PDB file of C-alpha atoms and ligand atoms in Angstrom:
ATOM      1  CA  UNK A 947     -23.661   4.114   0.225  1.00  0.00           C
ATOM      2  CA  UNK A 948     -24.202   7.165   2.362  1.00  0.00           C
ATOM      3  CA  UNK A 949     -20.808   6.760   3.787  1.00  0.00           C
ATOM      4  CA  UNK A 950     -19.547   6.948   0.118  1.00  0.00           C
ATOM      5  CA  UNK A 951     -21.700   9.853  -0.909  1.00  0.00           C
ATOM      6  CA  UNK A 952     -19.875  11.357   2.340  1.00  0.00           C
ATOM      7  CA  UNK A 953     -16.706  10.982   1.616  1.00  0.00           C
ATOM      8  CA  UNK A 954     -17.223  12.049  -2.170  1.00  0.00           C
ATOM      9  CA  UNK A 955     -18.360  15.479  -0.971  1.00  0.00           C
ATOM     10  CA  UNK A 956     -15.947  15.796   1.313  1.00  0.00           C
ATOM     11  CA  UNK A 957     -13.230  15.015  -1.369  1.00  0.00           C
ATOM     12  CA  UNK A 958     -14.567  17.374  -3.572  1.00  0.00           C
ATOM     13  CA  UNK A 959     -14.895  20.092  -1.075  1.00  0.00           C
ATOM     14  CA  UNK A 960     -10.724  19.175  -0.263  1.00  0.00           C
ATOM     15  CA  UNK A 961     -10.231  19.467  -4.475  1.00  0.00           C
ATOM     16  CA  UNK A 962      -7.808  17.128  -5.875  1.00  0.00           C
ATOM     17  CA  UNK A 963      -6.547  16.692  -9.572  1.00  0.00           C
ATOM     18  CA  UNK A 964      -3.287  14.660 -10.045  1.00  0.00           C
ATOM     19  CA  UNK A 965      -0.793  16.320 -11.497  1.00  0.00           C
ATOM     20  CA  UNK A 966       1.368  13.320 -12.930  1.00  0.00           C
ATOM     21  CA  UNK A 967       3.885  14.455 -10.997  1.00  0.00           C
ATOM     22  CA  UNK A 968       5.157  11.515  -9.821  1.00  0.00           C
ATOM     23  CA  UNK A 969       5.748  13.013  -6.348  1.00  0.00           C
ATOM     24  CA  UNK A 970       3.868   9.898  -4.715  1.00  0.00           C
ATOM     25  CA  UNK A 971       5.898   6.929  -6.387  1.00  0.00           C
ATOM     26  CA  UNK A 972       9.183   8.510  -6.074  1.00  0.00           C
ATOM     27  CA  UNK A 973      11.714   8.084  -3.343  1.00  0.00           C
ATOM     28  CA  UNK A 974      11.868  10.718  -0.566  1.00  0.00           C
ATOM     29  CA  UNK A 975      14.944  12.356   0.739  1.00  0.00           C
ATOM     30  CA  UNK A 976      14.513  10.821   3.826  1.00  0.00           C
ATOM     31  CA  UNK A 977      14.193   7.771   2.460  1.00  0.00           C
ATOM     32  CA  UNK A 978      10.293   7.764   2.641  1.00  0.00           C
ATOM     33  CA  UNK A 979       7.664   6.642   0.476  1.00  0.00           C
ATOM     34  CA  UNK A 980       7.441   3.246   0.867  1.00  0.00           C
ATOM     35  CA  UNK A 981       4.296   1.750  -0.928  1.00  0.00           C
ATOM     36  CA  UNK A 982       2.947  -0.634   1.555  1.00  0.00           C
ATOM     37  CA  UNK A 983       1.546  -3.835   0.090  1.00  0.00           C
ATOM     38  CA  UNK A 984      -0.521  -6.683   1.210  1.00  0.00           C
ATOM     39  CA  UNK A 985      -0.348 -10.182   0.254  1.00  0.00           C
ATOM     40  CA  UNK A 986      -3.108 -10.408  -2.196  1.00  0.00           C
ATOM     41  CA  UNK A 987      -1.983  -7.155  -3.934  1.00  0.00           C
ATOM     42  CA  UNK A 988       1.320  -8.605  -4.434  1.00  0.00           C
ATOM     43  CA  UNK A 989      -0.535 -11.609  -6.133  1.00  0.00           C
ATOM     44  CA  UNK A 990      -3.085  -9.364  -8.448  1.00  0.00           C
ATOM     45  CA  UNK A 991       0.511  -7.605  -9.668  1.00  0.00           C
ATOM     46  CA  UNK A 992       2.247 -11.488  -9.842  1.00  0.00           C
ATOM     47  CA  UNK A 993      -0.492 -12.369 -12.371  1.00  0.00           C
ATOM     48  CA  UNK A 994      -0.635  -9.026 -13.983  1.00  0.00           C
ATOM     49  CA  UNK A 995       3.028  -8.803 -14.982  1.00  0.00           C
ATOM     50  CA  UNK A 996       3.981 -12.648 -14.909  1.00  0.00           C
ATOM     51  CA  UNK A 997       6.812 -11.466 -12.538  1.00  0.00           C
ATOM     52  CA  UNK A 998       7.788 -13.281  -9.083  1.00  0.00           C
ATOM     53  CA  UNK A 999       6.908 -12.253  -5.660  1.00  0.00           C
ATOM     54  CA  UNK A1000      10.623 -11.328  -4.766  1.00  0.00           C
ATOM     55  CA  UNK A1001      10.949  -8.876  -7.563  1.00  0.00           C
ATOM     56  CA  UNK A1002       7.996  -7.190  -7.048  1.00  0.00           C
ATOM     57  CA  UNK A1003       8.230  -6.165  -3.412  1.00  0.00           C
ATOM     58  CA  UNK A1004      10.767  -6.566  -0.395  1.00  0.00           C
ATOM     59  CA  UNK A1005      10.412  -6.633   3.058  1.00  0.00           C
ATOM     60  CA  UNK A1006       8.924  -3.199   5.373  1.00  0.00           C
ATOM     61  CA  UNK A1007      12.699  -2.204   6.934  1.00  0.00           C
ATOM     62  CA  UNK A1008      11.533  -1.785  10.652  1.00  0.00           C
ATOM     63  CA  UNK A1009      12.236  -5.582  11.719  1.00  0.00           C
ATOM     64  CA  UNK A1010      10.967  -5.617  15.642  1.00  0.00           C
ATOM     65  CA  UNK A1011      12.943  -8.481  17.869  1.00  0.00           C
ATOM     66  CA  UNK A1012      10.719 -11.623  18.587  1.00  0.00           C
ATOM     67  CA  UNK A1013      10.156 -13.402  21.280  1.00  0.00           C
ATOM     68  CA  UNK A1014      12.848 -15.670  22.325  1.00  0.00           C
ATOM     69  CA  UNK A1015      15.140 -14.436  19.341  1.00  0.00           C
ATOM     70  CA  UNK A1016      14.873 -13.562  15.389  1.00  0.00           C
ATOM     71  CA  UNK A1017      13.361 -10.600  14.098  1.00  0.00           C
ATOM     72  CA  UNK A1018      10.177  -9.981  11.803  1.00  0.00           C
ATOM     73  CA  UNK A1019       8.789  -7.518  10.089  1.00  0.00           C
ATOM     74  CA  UNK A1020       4.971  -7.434   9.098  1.00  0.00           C
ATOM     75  CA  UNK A1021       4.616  -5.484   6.085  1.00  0.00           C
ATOM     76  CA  UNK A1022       5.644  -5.808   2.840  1.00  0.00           C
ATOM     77  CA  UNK A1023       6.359  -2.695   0.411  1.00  0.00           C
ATOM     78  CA  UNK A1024       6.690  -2.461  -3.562  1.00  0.00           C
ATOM     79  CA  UNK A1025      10.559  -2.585  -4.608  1.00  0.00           C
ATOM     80  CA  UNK A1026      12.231   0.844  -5.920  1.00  0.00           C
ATOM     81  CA  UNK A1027      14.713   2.021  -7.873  1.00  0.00           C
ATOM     82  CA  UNK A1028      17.273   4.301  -6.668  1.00  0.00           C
ATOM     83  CA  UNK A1029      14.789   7.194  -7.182  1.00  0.00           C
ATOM     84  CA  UNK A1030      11.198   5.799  -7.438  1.00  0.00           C
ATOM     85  CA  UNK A1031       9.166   2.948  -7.341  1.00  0.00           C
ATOM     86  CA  UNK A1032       9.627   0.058 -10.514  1.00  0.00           C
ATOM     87  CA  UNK A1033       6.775   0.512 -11.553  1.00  0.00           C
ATOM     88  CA  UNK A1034       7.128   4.133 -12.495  1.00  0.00           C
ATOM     89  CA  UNK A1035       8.141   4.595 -16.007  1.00  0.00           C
ATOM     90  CA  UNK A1036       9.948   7.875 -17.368  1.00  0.00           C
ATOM     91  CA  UNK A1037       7.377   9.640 -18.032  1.00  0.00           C
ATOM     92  CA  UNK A1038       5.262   9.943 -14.412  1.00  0.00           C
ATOM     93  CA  UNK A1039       3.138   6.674 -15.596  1.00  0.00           C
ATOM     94  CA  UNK A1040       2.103   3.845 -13.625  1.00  0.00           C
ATOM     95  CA  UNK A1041       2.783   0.718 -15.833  1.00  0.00           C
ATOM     96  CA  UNK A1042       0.395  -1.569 -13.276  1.00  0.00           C
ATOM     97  CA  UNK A1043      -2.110   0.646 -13.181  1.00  0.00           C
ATOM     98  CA  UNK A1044      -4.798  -1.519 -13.563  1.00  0.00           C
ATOM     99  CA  UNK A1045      -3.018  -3.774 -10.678  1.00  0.00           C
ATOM    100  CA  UNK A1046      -1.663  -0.961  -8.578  1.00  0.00           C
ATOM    101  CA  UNK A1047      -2.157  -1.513  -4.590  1.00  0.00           C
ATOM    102  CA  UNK A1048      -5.410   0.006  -3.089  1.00  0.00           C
ATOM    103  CA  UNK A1049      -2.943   2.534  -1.090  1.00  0.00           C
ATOM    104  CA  UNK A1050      -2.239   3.809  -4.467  1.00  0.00           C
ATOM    105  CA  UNK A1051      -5.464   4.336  -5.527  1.00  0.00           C
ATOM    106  CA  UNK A1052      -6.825   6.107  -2.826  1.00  0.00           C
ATOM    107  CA  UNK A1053      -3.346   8.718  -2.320  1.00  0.00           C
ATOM    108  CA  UNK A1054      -3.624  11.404  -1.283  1.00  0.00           C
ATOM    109  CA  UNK A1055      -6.769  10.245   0.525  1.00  0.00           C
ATOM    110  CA  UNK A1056      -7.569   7.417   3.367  1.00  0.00           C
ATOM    111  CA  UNK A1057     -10.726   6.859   5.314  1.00  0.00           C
ATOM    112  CA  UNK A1058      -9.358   6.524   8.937  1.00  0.00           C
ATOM    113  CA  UNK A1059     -11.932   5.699  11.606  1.00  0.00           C
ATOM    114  CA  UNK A1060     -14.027   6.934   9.917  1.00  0.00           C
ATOM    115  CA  UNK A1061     -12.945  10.016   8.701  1.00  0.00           C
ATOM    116  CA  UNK A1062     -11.410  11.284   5.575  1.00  0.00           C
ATOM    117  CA  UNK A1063      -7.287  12.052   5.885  1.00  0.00           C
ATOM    118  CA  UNK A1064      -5.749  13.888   3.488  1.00  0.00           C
ATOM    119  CA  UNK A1065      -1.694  14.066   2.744  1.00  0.00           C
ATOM    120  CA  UNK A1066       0.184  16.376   1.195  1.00  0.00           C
ATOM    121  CA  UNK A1067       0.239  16.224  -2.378  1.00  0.00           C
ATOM    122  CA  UNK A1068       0.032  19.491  -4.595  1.00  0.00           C
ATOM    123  CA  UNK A1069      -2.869  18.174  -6.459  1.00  0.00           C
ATOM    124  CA  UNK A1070      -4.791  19.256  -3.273  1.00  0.00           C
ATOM    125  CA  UNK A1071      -7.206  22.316  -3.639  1.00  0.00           C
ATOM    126  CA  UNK A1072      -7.067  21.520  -7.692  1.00  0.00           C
ATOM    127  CA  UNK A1073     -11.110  21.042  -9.154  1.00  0.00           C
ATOM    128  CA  UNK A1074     -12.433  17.692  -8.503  1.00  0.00           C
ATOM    129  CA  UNK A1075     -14.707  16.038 -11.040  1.00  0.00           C
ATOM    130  CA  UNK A1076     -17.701  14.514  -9.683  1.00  0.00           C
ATOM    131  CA  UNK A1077     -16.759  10.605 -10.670  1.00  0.00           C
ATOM    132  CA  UNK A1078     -13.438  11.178  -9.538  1.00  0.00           C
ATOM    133  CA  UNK A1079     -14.900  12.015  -5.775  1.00  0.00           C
ATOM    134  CA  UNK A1080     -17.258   9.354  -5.995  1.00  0.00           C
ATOM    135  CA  UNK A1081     -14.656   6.847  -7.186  1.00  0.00           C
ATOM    136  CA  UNK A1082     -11.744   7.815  -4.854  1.00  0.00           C
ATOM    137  CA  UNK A1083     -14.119   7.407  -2.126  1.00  0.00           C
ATOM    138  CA  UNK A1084     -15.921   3.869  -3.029  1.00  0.00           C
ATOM    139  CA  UNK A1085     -11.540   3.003  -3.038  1.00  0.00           C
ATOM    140  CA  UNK A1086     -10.785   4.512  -0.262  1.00  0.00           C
ATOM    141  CA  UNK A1087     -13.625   2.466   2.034  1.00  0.00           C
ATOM    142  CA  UNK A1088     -12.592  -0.415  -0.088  1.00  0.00           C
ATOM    143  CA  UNK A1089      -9.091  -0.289   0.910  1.00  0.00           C
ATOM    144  CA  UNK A1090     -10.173   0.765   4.682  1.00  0.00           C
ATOM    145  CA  UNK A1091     -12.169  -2.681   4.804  1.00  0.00           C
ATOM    146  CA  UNK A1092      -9.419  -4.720   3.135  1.00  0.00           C
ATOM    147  CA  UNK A1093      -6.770  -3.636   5.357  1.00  0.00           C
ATOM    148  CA  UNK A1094      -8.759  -4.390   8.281  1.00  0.00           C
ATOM    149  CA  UNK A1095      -9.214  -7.756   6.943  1.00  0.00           C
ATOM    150  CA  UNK A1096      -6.014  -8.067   6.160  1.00  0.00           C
ATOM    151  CA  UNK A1097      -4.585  -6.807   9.828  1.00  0.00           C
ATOM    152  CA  UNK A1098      -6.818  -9.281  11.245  1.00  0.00           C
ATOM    153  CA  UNK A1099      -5.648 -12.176   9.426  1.00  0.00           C
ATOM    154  CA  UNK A1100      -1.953 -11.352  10.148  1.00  0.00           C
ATOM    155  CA  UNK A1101      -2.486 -10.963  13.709  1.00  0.00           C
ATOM    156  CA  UNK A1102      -4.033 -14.713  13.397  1.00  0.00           C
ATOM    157  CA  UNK A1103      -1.170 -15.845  11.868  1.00  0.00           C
ATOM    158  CA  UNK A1104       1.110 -13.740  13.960  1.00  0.00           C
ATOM    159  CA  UNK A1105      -0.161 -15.836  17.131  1.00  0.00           C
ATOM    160  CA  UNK A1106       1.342 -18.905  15.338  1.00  0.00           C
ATOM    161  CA  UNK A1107       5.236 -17.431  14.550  1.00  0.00           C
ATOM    162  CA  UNK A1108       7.473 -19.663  16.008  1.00  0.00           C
ATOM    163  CA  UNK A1109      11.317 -18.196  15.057  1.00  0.00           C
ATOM    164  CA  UNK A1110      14.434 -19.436  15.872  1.00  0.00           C
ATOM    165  CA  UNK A1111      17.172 -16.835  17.952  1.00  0.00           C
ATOM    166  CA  UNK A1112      19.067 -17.221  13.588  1.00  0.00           C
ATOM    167  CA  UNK A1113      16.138 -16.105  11.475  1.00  0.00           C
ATOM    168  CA  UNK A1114      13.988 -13.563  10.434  1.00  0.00           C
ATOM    169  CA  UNK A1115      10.451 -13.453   8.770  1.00  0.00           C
ATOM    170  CA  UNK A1116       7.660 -11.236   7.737  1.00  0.00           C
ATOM    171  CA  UNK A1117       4.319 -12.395   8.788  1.00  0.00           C
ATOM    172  CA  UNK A1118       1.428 -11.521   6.577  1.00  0.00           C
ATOM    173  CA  UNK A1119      -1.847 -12.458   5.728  1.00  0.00           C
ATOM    174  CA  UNK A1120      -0.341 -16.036   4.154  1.00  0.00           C
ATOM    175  CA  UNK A1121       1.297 -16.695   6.747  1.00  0.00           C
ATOM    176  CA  UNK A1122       5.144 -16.503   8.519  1.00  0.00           C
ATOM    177  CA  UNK A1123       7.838 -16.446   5.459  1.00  0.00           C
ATOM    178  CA  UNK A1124      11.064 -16.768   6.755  1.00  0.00           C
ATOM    179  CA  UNK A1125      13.471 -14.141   4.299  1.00  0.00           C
ATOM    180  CA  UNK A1126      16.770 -15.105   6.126  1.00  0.00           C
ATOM    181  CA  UNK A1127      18.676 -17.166   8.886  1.00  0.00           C
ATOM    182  CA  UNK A1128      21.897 -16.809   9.548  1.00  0.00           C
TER     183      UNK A1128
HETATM  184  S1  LIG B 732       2.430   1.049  -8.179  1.00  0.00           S
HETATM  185 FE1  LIG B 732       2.122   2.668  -9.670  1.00  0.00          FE
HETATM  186  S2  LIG B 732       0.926   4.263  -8.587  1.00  0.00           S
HETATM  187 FE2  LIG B 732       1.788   2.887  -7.020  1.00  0.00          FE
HETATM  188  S3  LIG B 732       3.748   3.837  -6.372  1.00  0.00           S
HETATM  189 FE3  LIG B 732       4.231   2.392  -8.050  1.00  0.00          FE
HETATM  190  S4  LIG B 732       4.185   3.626  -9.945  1.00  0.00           S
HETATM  191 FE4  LIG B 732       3.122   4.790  -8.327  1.00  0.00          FE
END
């Protein structure tokens, strides 16, 4: 609770008002932006929007060799369009808001180590309400605790990933999901 109280004051000292400018769920230039999701975030959106895994997110791009041959990847990340992510509608809206990913929540804010980050964002420096603060905070040690979790869990089931020299998976949480073998 203190911790949260912390961070609050902190975020309201940094000032931060979004601006709906859709800066955060679009595509960077350099090809940037990627929305990192874990496994049960993927879920909470599966049964929010009755769609299926595969069209809601796609492999993290930076596939690392294995061990005795494949590749794998251990991150998933929320599909996009050619300029943004799907779930951005035309007009700077989030249409899963009540099921968008913790990273999303929290942005431009994370609690790392510890400590509040902040990215850039040109809400930053705008006036901060006071249940704003206190709710981007209680998120962002939320989503510092679940990602720890979840890291955990995937390095379990990382121990276990067995690929052949043909294939190539992402491991997460779940467990190893093979996404192709040639
Ligand atoms: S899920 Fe919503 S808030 Fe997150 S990047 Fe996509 S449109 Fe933006």
């Amino acid at each position: 609770m203190e911790d949260t109280h912390r961070l609050a004051e902190e975020i309201r000292s940094t000032g931060f008002t979004c601006l709906m400018c859709g800066g955060c769920c679009s595509r960077g230039d350099d090809d940037g932006n990627l929305v990192l999701v874990s496994a049960p975030e993927i879920r909470a959106i599966m049964d929010h929007t009755g769609r299926a895994w595969d069209d809601i997110a796609e492999p993290y791009p930076d596939m690392m060799p294995a061990e005795g041959g494949g590749e794998f990847t251990l991150a998933w990340c929320l599909r996009r369009t050619k300029t943004a992510c799907i779930f951005l509608d035309k007009n700077n809206r989030c249409t899963i808001y009540p099921a968008r990913p913790l990273i999303c929540r929290t942005y431009p804010f994370a609690r790392e180590e510890g400590t509040l980050s902040v990215y850039a964002c040109p809400g930053i420096g705008q006036n901060t309400l006071c249940n704003e603060a206190e709710t981007i905070a209680e998120e962002c040690i939320r989503r510092d605790l679940a990602e720890a979790k979840d890291a955990e869990r995937t390095g379990e089931v990382f121990k276990t990933m067995k690929l052949g020299p043909d294939e190539c998976a992402v491991v997460d949480s779940e467990g190893v999901k093979r996404i192709w073998a040639k």
